[in-house]
PDB file of C-alpha atoms in Angstrom:
ATOM      1  CA  MET G   1     -32.414  41.705  -8.408  1.00  0.00           C
ATOM      2  CA  LEU G   2     -33.136  45.419  -8.258  1.00  0.00           C
ATOM      3  CA  TYR G   3     -33.341  47.719 -11.242  1.00  0.00           C
ATOM      4  CA  TRP G   4     -33.789  51.420 -11.558  1.00  0.00           C
ATOM      5  CA  PRO G   5     -37.096  52.877 -12.786  1.00  0.00           C
ATOM      6  CA  LYS G   6     -37.362  53.532 -16.494  1.00  0.00           C
ATOM      7  CA  LYS G   7     -36.932  57.269 -16.764  1.00  0.00           C
ATOM      8  CA  ARG G   8     -34.621  59.681 -18.529  1.00  0.00           C
ATOM      9  CA  THR G   9     -31.933  61.364 -16.499  1.00  0.00           C
ATOM     10  CA  SER G  10     -32.485  65.064 -15.948  1.00  0.00           C
ATOM     11  CA  ILE G  11     -28.816  65.845 -16.594  1.00  0.00           C
ATOM     12  CA  GLN G  12     -28.730  67.642 -19.912  1.00  0.00           C
ATOM     13  CA  ALA G  13     -25.442  69.511 -19.801  1.00  0.00           C
ATOM     14  CA  GLY G  14     -22.008  69.266 -18.302  1.00  0.00           C
ATOM     15  CA  CYS G  15     -18.449  70.428 -18.735  1.00  0.00           C
ATOM     16  CA  VAL G  16     -15.216  68.969 -20.037  1.00  0.00           C
ATOM     17  CA  GLY G  17     -12.452  71.229 -18.829  1.00  0.00           C
ATOM     18  CA  SER G  18     -13.732  74.766 -19.344  1.00  0.00           C
ATOM     19  CA  ARG G  19     -15.979  73.860 -22.261  1.00  0.00           C
ATOM     20  CA  GLU G  20     -19.694  73.339 -21.742  1.00  0.00           C
ATOM     21  CA  ILE G  21     -21.099  70.132 -23.165  1.00  0.00           C
ATOM     22  CA  VAL G  22     -24.704  70.178 -24.347  1.00  0.00           C
ATOM     23  CA  VAL G  23     -26.436  66.810 -24.444  1.00  0.00           C
ATOM     24  CA  THR G  24     -28.448  66.286 -27.617  1.00  0.00           C
ATOM     25  CA  GLN G  25     -32.032  65.147 -27.132  1.00  0.00           C
ATOM     26  CA  THR G  26     -33.163  61.785 -28.493  1.00  0.00           C
ATOM     27  CA  ASN G  27     -36.345  59.785 -28.036  1.00  0.00           C
ATOM     28  CA  LYS G  28     -34.267  56.699 -27.252  1.00  0.00           C
ATOM     29  CA  LYS G  29     -33.064  55.797 -23.782  1.00  0.00           C
ATOM     30  CA  VAL G  30     -29.348  55.142 -24.050  1.00  0.00           C
ATOM     31  CA  GLY G  31     -27.487  52.573 -21.999  1.00  0.00           C
ATOM     32  CA  LEU G  32     -23.754  52.084 -21.544  1.00  0.00           C
ATOM     33  CA  ALA G  33     -22.282  48.674 -20.680  1.00  0.00           C
ATOM     34  CA  LEU G  34     -18.709  48.959 -19.385  1.00  0.00           C
ATOM     35  CA  GLY G  35     -16.875  45.662 -19.605  1.00  0.00           C
ATOM     36  CA  ALA G  36     -14.393  43.777 -17.469  1.00  0.00           C
ATOM     37  CA  GLY G  37     -10.656  43.785 -18.095  1.00  0.00           C
ATOM     38  CA  SER G  38      -8.657  44.909 -15.042  1.00  0.00           C
ATOM     39  CA  VAL G  39      -6.063  47.574 -15.945  1.00  0.00           C
ATOM     40  CA  ARG G  40      -7.271  47.595 -19.549  1.00  0.00           C
ATOM     41  CA  GLY G  41     -10.325  49.380 -18.159  1.00  0.00           C
ATOM     42  CA  PHE G  42      -8.436  52.666 -18.475  1.00  0.00           C
ATOM     43  CA  ALA G  43      -9.693  52.569 -22.066  1.00  0.00           C
ATOM     44  CA  HIS G  44     -13.200  53.200 -20.693  1.00  0.00           C
ATOM     45  CA  ILE G  45     -12.085  56.698 -19.707  1.00  0.00           C
ATOM     46  CA  GLY G  46     -11.205  57.576 -23.293  1.00  0.00           C
ATOM     47  CA  VAL G  47     -14.554  56.245 -24.491  1.00  0.00           C
ATOM     48  CA  LEU G  48     -16.452  58.279 -21.894  1.00  0.00           C
ATOM     49  CA  GLU G  49     -14.592  61.426 -22.873  1.00  0.00           C
ATOM     50  CA  VAL G  50     -15.546  61.097 -26.540  1.00  0.00           C
ATOM     51  CA  LEU G  51     -19.202  60.317 -25.787  1.00  0.00           C
ATOM     52  CA  GLN G  52     -19.449  63.240 -23.392  1.00  0.00           C
ATOM     53  CA  GLN G  53     -17.807  65.693 -25.769  1.00  0.00           C
ATOM     54  CA  ALA G  54     -20.182  64.593 -28.525  1.00  0.00           C
ATOM     55  CA  GLY G  55     -23.195  65.216 -26.299  1.00  0.00           C
ATOM     56  CA  ILE G  56     -24.346  61.583 -26.276  1.00  0.00           C
ATOM     57  CA  PRO G  57     -26.944  61.228 -23.491  1.00  0.00           C
ATOM     58  CA  ILE G  58     -26.404  58.310 -21.117  1.00  0.00           C
ATOM     59  CA  ASP G  59     -29.514  57.230 -19.210  1.00  0.00           C
ATOM     60  CA  TYR G  60     -28.313  53.970 -17.672  1.00  0.00           C
ATOM     61  CA  VAL G  61     -24.942  52.374 -16.932  1.00  0.00           C
ATOM     62  CA  ALA G  62     -24.026  48.803 -16.046  1.00  0.00           C
ATOM     63  CA  GLY G  63     -20.520  47.708 -15.151  1.00  0.00           C
ATOM     64  CA  SER G  64     -18.680  44.459 -14.647  1.00  0.00           C
ATOM     65  CA  SER G  65     -15.361  44.263 -12.778  1.00  0.00           C
ATOM     66  CA  VAL G  66     -13.276  47.354 -13.641  1.00  0.00           C
ATOM     67  CA  GLY G  67     -16.295  48.606 -15.593  1.00  0.00           C
ATOM     68  CA  SER G  68     -18.143  48.878 -12.287  1.00  0.00           C
ATOM     69  CA  LEU G  69     -15.375  51.057 -10.832  1.00  0.00           C
ATOM     70  CA  ILE G  70     -15.222  53.460 -13.782  1.00  0.00           C
ATOM     71  CA  GLY G  71     -19.007  53.381 -14.045  1.00  0.00           C
ATOM     72  CA  ALA G  72     -19.463  54.293 -10.383  1.00  0.00           C
ATOM     73  CA  ALA G  73     -17.149  57.267 -10.772  1.00  0.00           C
ATOM     74  CA  TYR G  74     -18.963  58.482 -13.895  1.00  0.00           C
ATOM     75  CA  CYS G  75     -22.446  57.966 -12.460  1.00  0.00           C
ATOM     76  CA  SER G  76     -21.492  59.895  -9.319  1.00  0.00           C
ATOM     77  CA  GLY G  77     -21.273  63.009 -11.465  1.00  0.00           C
ATOM     78  CA  MET G  78     -17.479  63.135 -11.462  1.00  0.00           C
ATOM     79  CA  SER G  79     -16.039  64.732 -14.588  1.00  0.00           C
ATOM     80  CA  VAL G  80     -14.090  62.540 -16.993  1.00  0.00           C
ATOM     81  CA  LYS G  81     -11.005  64.706 -16.407  1.00  0.00           C
ATOM     82  CA  LYS G  82     -11.318  64.140 -12.662  1.00  0.00           C
ATOM     83  CA  ILE G  83     -11.665  60.395 -13.219  1.00  0.00           C
ATOM     84  CA  GLU G  84      -8.544  60.463 -15.377  1.00  0.00           C
ATOM     85  CA  ALA G  85      -6.650  62.418 -12.715  1.00  0.00           C
ATOM     86  CA  ILE G  86      -7.615  59.940 -10.002  1.00  0.00           C
ATOM     87  CA  ALA G  87      -6.758  57.018 -12.286  1.00  0.00           C
ATOM     88  CA  ALA G  88      -3.266  58.473 -12.688  1.00  0.00           C
ATOM     89  CA  GLU G  89      -2.720  57.775  -8.995  1.00  0.00           C
ATOM     90  CA  PHE G  90      -3.857  54.129  -9.132  1.00  0.00           C
ATOM     91  CA  LYS G  91      -1.331  51.674  -7.736  1.00  0.00           C
ATOM     92  CA  TRP G  92      -1.885  48.063  -6.746  1.00  0.00           C
ATOM     93  CA  HIS G  93      -0.693  48.695  -3.195  1.00  0.00           C
ATOM     94  CA  LYS G  94      -3.491  51.273  -2.803  1.00  0.00           C
ATOM     95  CA  PHE G  95      -6.136  48.691  -3.709  1.00  0.00           C
ATOM     96  CA  ALA G  96      -4.803  45.324  -2.578  1.00  0.00           C
ATOM     97  CA  GLY G  97      -3.543  43.985   0.715  1.00  0.00           C
ATOM     98  CA  PRO G  98      -2.872  40.562   2.237  1.00  0.00           C
ATOM     99  CA  ALA G  99      -5.809  38.192   2.686  1.00  0.00           C
ATOM    100  CA  TRP G 100      -5.990  36.445   6.037  1.00  0.00           C
ATOM    101  CA  SER G 101      -9.120  34.382   5.370  1.00  0.00           C
ATOM    102  CA  GLY G 102      -7.444  31.732   3.207  1.00  0.00           C
ATOM    103  CA  ASP G 103      -9.897  32.163   0.303  1.00  0.00           C
ATOM    104  CA  GLY G 104      -7.624  34.338  -1.804  1.00  0.00           C
ATOM    105  CA  LEU G 105      -4.058  35.548  -2.174  1.00  0.00           C
ATOM    106  CA  ALA G 106      -5.063  39.168  -1.566  1.00  0.00           C
ATOM    107  CA  SER G 107      -7.990  41.308  -0.472  1.00  0.00           C
ATOM    108  CA  PHE G 108      -9.519  44.429  -2.035  1.00  0.00           C
ATOM    109  CA  GLU G 109     -10.567  45.849   1.330  1.00  0.00           C
ATOM    110  CA  LYS G 110      -8.336  48.845   0.580  1.00  0.00           C
ATOM    111  CA  MET G 111     -10.261  49.407  -2.661  1.00  0.00           C
ATOM    112  CA  GLU G 112     -13.524  49.593  -0.747  1.00  0.00           C
ATOM    113  CA  LYS G 113     -12.073  52.167   1.640  1.00  0.00           C
ATOM    114  CA  PHE G 114     -10.615  54.131  -1.293  1.00  0.00           C
ATOM    115  CA  ILE G 115     -14.028  54.338  -2.997  1.00  0.00           C
ATOM    116  CA  ASP G 116     -15.738  55.408   0.225  1.00  0.00           C
ATOM    117  CA  GLN G 117     -13.119  58.118   0.747  1.00  0.00           C
ATOM    118  CA  VAL G 118     -13.054  59.508  -2.796  1.00  0.00           C
ATOM    119  CA  PHE G 119     -16.822  59.328  -3.388  1.00  0.00           C
ATOM    120  CA  GLU G 120     -17.773  60.152   0.224  1.00  0.00           C
ATOM    121  CA  GLN G 121     -19.411  56.800   1.068  1.00  0.00           C
ATOM    122  CA  PRO G 122     -21.813  56.737  -1.889  1.00  0.00           C
ATOM    123  CA  MET G 123     -25.147  54.952  -2.006  1.00  0.00           C
ATOM    124  CA  PHE G 124     -26.655  53.834  -5.302  1.00  0.00           C
ATOM    125  CA  SER G 125     -29.538  56.202  -4.619  1.00  0.00           C
ATOM    126  CA  ASP G 126     -27.072  59.135  -4.515  1.00  0.00           C
ATOM    127  CA  LEU G 127     -25.807  58.594  -8.048  1.00  0.00           C
ATOM    128  CA  LYS G 128     -26.672  61.072 -10.788  1.00  0.00           C
ATOM    129  CA  ILE G 129     -27.116  58.306 -13.393  1.00  0.00           C
ATOM    130  CA  PRO G 130     -28.664  54.917 -12.546  1.00  0.00           C
ATOM    131  CA  LEU G 131     -26.025  52.213 -12.181  1.00  0.00           C
ATOM    132  CA  SER G 132     -26.199  48.427 -11.933  1.00  0.00           C
ATOM    133  CA  ILE G 133     -23.192  46.284 -11.061  1.00  0.00           C
ATOM    134  CA  VAL G 134     -22.648  42.630 -11.957  1.00  0.00           C
ATOM    135  CA  ALA G 135     -20.952  40.149  -9.625  1.00  0.00           C
ATOM    136  CA  THR G 136     -20.728  36.354  -9.447  1.00  0.00           C
ATOM    137  CA  ASP G 137     -22.077  34.260  -6.582  1.00  0.00           C
ATOM    138  CA  ILE G 138     -19.287  31.698  -6.396  1.00  0.00           C
ATOM    139  CA  ASP G 139     -21.341  29.219  -4.368  1.00  0.00           C
ATOM    140  CA  SER G 140     -24.498  29.129  -6.493  1.00  0.00           C
ATOM    141  CA  ASP G 141     -22.865  29.890  -9.870  1.00  0.00           C
ATOM    142  CA  GLU G 142     -25.272  32.784 -10.422  1.00  0.00           C
ATOM    143  CA  ALA G 143     -25.023  36.279 -11.798  1.00  0.00           C
ATOM    144  CA  VAL G 144     -26.007  38.853  -9.204  1.00  0.00           C
ATOM    145  CA  VAL G 145     -27.041  42.332 -10.347  1.00  0.00           C
ATOM    146  CA  ILE G 146     -27.005  44.998  -7.643  1.00  0.00           C
ATOM    147  CA  SER G 147     -28.339  48.550  -7.838  1.00  0.00           C
ATOM    148  CA  ALA G 148     -29.192  49.431  -4.242  1.00  0.00           C
ATOM    149  CA  GLY G 149     -27.326  49.980  -0.997  1.00  0.00           C
ATOM    150  CA  ARG G 150     -23.680  51.010  -0.617  1.00  0.00           C
ATOM    151  CA  VAL G 151     -21.649  51.279  -3.798  1.00  0.00           C
ATOM    152  CA  ALA G 152     -18.151  50.563  -2.469  1.00  0.00           C
ATOM    153  CA  PRO G 153     -18.534  46.926  -1.331  1.00  0.00           C
ATOM    154  CA  VAL G 154     -20.379  46.038  -4.531  1.00  0.00           C
ATOM    155  CA  VAL G 155     -17.636  47.485  -6.743  1.00  0.00           C
ATOM    156  CA  ARG G 156     -15.098  45.615  -4.632  1.00  0.00           C
ATOM    157  CA  ALA G 157     -17.004  42.372  -5.118  1.00  0.00           C
ATOM    158  CA  SER G 158     -17.325  42.856  -8.876  1.00  0.00           C
ATOM    159  CA  CYS G 159     -13.542  43.349  -9.159  1.00  0.00           C
ATOM    160  CA  SER G 160     -12.492  40.426  -6.921  1.00  0.00           C
ATOM    161  CA  VAL G 161     -11.139  37.639  -9.148  1.00  0.00           C
ATOM    162  CA  ALA G 162     -12.000  34.316  -7.496  1.00  0.00           C
ATOM    163  CA  GLY G 163      -8.971  32.370  -6.314  1.00  0.00           C
ATOM    164  CA  VAL G 164      -6.767  35.463  -6.409  1.00  0.00           C
ATOM    165  CA  ILE G 165      -8.799  38.085  -4.526  1.00  0.00           C
ATOM    166  CA  SER G 166     -10.957  37.113  -1.557  1.00  0.00           C
ATOM    167  CA  PRO G 167     -14.711  37.162  -2.263  1.00  0.00           C
ATOM    168  CA  VAL G 168     -16.948  39.717  -0.554  1.00  0.00           C
ATOM    169  CA  GLU G 169     -19.720  38.800   1.871  1.00  0.00           C
ATOM    170  CA  TRP G 170     -22.937  40.496   0.773  1.00  0.00           C
ATOM    171  CA  ASN G 171     -26.429  39.683   2.074  1.00  0.00           C
ATOM    172  CA  GLY G 172     -25.493  36.086   2.846  1.00  0.00           C
ATOM    173  CA  ARG G 173     -23.739  35.542  -0.476  1.00  0.00           C
ATOM    174  CA  ARG G 174     -20.047  35.330  -1.364  1.00  0.00           C
ATOM    175  CA  LEU G 175     -19.495  37.498  -4.411  1.00  0.00           C
ATOM    176  CA  SER G 176     -16.583  37.636  -6.823  1.00  0.00           C
ATOM    177  CA  ASP G 177     -15.670  39.150 -10.189  1.00  0.00           C
ATOM    178  CA  GLY G 178     -18.526  39.806 -12.616  1.00  0.00           C
ATOM    179  CA  ILE G 179     -16.314  38.839 -15.556  1.00  0.00           C
ATOM    180  CA  PHE G 180     -17.226  35.162 -15.149  1.00  0.00           C
ATOM    181  CA  VAL G 181     -20.947  35.625 -15.787  1.00  0.00           C
ATOM    182  CA  ASN G 182     -21.330  38.833 -17.805  1.00  0.00           C
ATOM    183  CA  ALA G 183     -18.168  40.456 -19.101  1.00  0.00           C
ATOM    184  CA  VAL G 184     -19.944  43.249 -21.047  1.00  0.00           C
ATOM    185  CA  PRO G 185     -23.338  43.594 -19.289  1.00  0.00           C
ATOM    186  CA  VAL G 186     -25.496  44.663 -22.225  1.00  0.00           C
ATOM    187  CA  SER G 187     -28.433  42.518 -21.075  1.00  0.00           C
ATOM    188  CA  VAL G 188     -28.426  44.287 -17.697  1.00  0.00           C
ATOM    189  CA  VAL G 189     -28.655  47.749 -19.263  1.00  0.00           C
ATOM    190  CA  LYS G 190     -31.525  46.583 -21.461  1.00  0.00           C
ATOM    191  CA  GLU G 191     -33.413  45.309 -18.416  1.00  0.00           C
ATOM    192  CA  MET G 192     -32.868  48.702 -16.793  1.00  0.00           C
ATOM    193  CA  GLY G 193     -34.845  50.246 -19.662  1.00  0.00           C
ATOM    194  CA  ALA G 194     -32.347  51.174 -22.376  1.00  0.00           C
ATOM    195  CA  ASP G 195     -33.536  51.158 -26.002  1.00  0.00           C
ATOM    196  CA  TYR G 196     -30.053  51.562 -27.446  1.00  0.00           C
ATOM    197  CA  VAL G 197     -26.996  50.042 -25.762  1.00  0.00           C
ATOM    198  CA  ILE G 198     -23.364  50.950 -26.325  1.00  0.00           C
ATOM    199  CA  GLY G 199     -21.082  48.165 -25.126  1.00  0.00           C
ATOM    200  CA  VAL G 200     -17.403  48.720 -24.374  1.00  0.00           C
ATOM    201  CA  ASP G 201     -15.258  45.595 -24.668  1.00  0.00           C
ATOM    202  CA  VAL G 202     -11.679  45.742 -23.334  1.00  0.00           C
ATOM    203  CA  LEU G 203     -11.024  41.991 -23.456  1.00  0.00           C
ATOM    204  CA  LYS G 204      -9.850  41.791 -27.062  1.00  0.00           C
ATOM    205  CA  PRO G 205      -7.990  38.446 -27.410  1.00  0.00           C
ATOM    206  CA  PHE G 206      -4.437  38.284 -28.668  1.00  0.00           C
ATOM    207  CA  ILE G 207      -2.308  35.257 -29.565  1.00  0.00           C
ATOM    208  CA  ARG G 208       1.114  35.375 -27.904  1.00  0.00           C
ATOM    209  CA  PRO G 209       3.178  32.842 -29.917  1.00  0.00           C
ATOM    210  CA  ARG G 210       6.336  33.573 -27.945  1.00  0.00           C
ATOM    211  CA  GLY G 211       4.556  32.366 -24.839  1.00  0.00           C
ATOM    212  CA  GLY G 212       4.229  28.859 -26.258  1.00  0.00           C
ATOM    213  CA  TRP G 213       1.310  26.816 -24.955  1.00  0.00           C
ATOM    214  CA  ILE G 214       0.759  29.307 -22.117  1.00  0.00           C
ATOM    215  CA  GLY G 215       0.269  32.090 -24.671  1.00  0.00           C
ATOM    216  CA  TYR G 216      -2.396  30.082 -26.470  1.00  0.00           C
ATOM    217  CA  LEU G 217      -4.054  29.168 -23.178  1.00  0.00           C
ATOM    218  CA  VAL G 218      -4.304  32.823 -22.172  1.00  0.00           C
ATOM    219  CA  ASN G 219      -5.812  33.612 -25.572  1.00  0.00           C
ATOM    220  CA  ALA G 220      -8.414  30.854 -25.126  1.00  0.00           C
ATOM    221  CA  ILE G 221      -9.331  32.160 -21.667  1.00  0.00           C
ATOM    222  CA  GLU G 222      -9.713  35.678 -23.082  1.00  0.00           C
ATOM    223  CA  ILE G 223     -12.080  34.377 -25.761  1.00  0.00           C
ATOM    224  CA  ALA G 224     -14.193  32.467 -23.231  1.00  0.00           C
ATOM    225  CA  LEU G 225     -14.433  35.351 -20.754  1.00  0.00           C
ATOM    226  CA  ARG G 226     -15.089  37.929 -23.453  1.00  0.00           C
ATOM    227  CA  HIS G 227     -18.270  36.161 -24.538  1.00  0.00           C
ATOM    228  CA  ALA G 228     -19.620  35.498 -21.039  1.00  0.00           C
ATOM    229  CA  GLY G 229     -23.116  36.945 -20.928  1.00  0.00           C
ATOM    230  CA  GLY G 230     -23.294  37.505 -24.697  1.00  0.00           C
ATOM    231  CA  GLY G 231     -22.732  41.258 -24.498  1.00  0.00           C
ATOM    232  CA  THR G 232     -20.319  41.463 -27.404  1.00  0.00           C
ATOM    233  CA  LYS G 233     -23.010  40.037 -29.699  1.00  0.00           C
ATOM    234  CA  SER G 234     -26.097  41.833 -28.410  1.00  0.00           C
ATOM    235  CA  ALA G 235     -24.892  45.440 -28.108  1.00  0.00           C
ATOM    236  CA  ASP G 236     -26.455  47.875 -30.571  1.00  0.00           C
ATOM    237  CA  CYS G 237     -23.000  49.374 -30.916  1.00  0.00           C
ATOM    238  CA  LEU G 238     -19.845  47.661 -29.662  1.00  0.00           C
ATOM    239  CA  ILE G 239     -16.747  49.735 -29.014  1.00  0.00           C
ATOM    240  CA  ALA G 240     -13.690  47.464 -28.820  1.00  0.00           C
ATOM    241  CA  PRO G 241     -10.429  49.412 -28.438  1.00  0.00           C
ATOM    242  CA  ASP G 242      -7.359  48.001 -30.159  1.00  0.00           C
ATOM    243  CA  ILE G 243      -5.651  46.794 -26.973  1.00  0.00           C
ATOM    244  CA  GLY G 244      -5.148  43.099 -27.661  1.00  0.00           C
ATOM    245  CA  GLY G 245      -1.945  41.963 -25.984  1.00  0.00           C
ATOM    246  CA  PHE G 246      -1.891  44.786 -23.432  1.00  0.00           C
ATOM    247  CA  SER G 247      -1.167  43.733 -19.858  1.00  0.00           C
ATOM    248  CA  TYR G 248      -4.007  43.306 -17.369  1.00  0.00           C
ATOM    249  CA  LEU G 249      -1.733  44.230 -14.474  1.00  0.00           C
ATOM    250  CA  ARG G 250       0.665  47.030 -15.454  1.00  0.00           C
ATOM    251  CA  TYR G 251      -0.404  50.631 -14.901  1.00  0.00           C
ATOM    252  CA  SER G 252       2.434  52.118 -16.946  1.00  0.00           C
ATOM    253  CA  LYS G 253       0.421  51.999 -20.208  1.00  0.00           C
ATOM    254  CA  ARG G 254      -2.606  53.852 -18.817  1.00  0.00           C
ATOM    255  CA  ASN G 255      -2.237  56.895 -21.086  1.00  0.00           C
ATOM    256  CA  LEU G 256      -1.977  54.732 -24.196  1.00  0.00           C
ATOM    257  CA  LEU G 257      -4.997  52.695 -23.071  1.00  0.00           C
ATOM    258  CA  ILE G 258      -7.027  55.881 -22.588  1.00  0.00           C
ATOM    259  CA  GLU G 259      -5.986  57.077 -26.039  1.00  0.00           C
ATOM    260  CA  ARG G 260      -6.939  53.762 -27.643  1.00  0.00           C
ATOM    261  CA  GLY G 261     -10.339  54.117 -25.988  1.00  0.00           C
ATOM    262  CA  ARG G 262     -10.727  57.579 -27.510  1.00  0.00           C
ATOM    263  CA  GLN G 263      -9.766  56.331 -30.953  1.00  0.00           C
ATOM    264  CA  ALA G 264     -12.212  53.425 -30.849  1.00  0.00           C
ATOM    265  CA  ALA G 265     -15.068  55.656 -29.680  1.00  0.00           C
ATOM    266  CA  GLU G 266     -14.358  58.264 -32.355  1.00  0.00           C
ATOM    267  CA  GLU G 267     -14.521  55.563 -35.036  1.00  0.00           C
ATOM    268  CA  LYS G 268     -17.956  54.470 -33.794  1.00  0.00           C
ATOM    269  CA  LEU G 269     -19.309  57.966 -33.157  1.00  0.00           C
ATOM    270  CA  PRO G 270     -20.907  58.475 -36.607  1.00  0.00           C
ATOM    271  CA  GLU G 271     -22.749  55.164 -36.199  1.00  0.00           C
ATOM    272  CA  ILE G 272     -24.031  56.194 -32.760  1.00  0.00           C
ATOM    273  CA  GLN G 273     -25.092  59.648 -33.920  1.00  0.00           C
ATOM    274  CA  GLN G 274     -26.953  58.187 -36.907  1.00  0.00           C
ATOM    275  CA  ALA G 275     -28.809  55.715 -34.696  1.00  0.00           C
ATOM    276  CA  LEU G 276     -29.772  58.277 -32.068  1.00  0.00           C
ATOM    277  CA  PHE G 277     -30.184  61.520 -33.993  1.00  0.00           C
ATOM    278  CA  GLY G 278     -30.440  60.492 -37.645  1.00  0.00           C
ATOM    279  CA  LYS G 279     -27.366  62.437 -38.638  1.00  0.00           C
TER     280      LYS G 279
END
């Protein structure tokens, strides 16, 4: 496993729209763990917007599944508004295509090409904020944390749900979705050097009584996946948007998901500011 050196990012200011954002100084290194959750990951965008507007410094980011995709965009230096604009164009047909290998129903090869095109073939070393991505080695049952090399294939691997999306060949391993081993990768951000970790959990379980036994089964799976890696328990601050019951597949609710992310982050903002700045 490769981790970034323990140092504070030199980025101290940015912009949201036309307004300059000044990052407040703190003696703590701040980490952000962006969790898995497929389409629910739009809520991450709302969280990022609130943290950026409040001047919360982010020194390290770790992402699992959709968290790796949003995290890669943010760490590249892309503005939150730009991320939101690109997200508005997301469609499944732009990311997924038929799998011919027989190890999945579909392939995210299109996603990899999309990331390379939008981010101009990024390398981890090109990113403005250190990023680590979690994936699952489906043969050895191991968590794999990657922070070097090309970004696009690693994001693709971290988003590829085993059995549905074909795994990605990477350095002799077959990698699939990071959700199975570390849904909210708080432990990864801590190993990168963070003193204070903000976790973002978009896997909030929801009982669907109208779905009968299938509804309860889905709820049980959500509970199990949510706690993979222990991130929901070990974060210094856990932001969990109120999105229980939202679809993992439909893009039509993206604006509401982003807004729920904003609301959840705003509720936790006083706690974060007190911990980091004593105010």
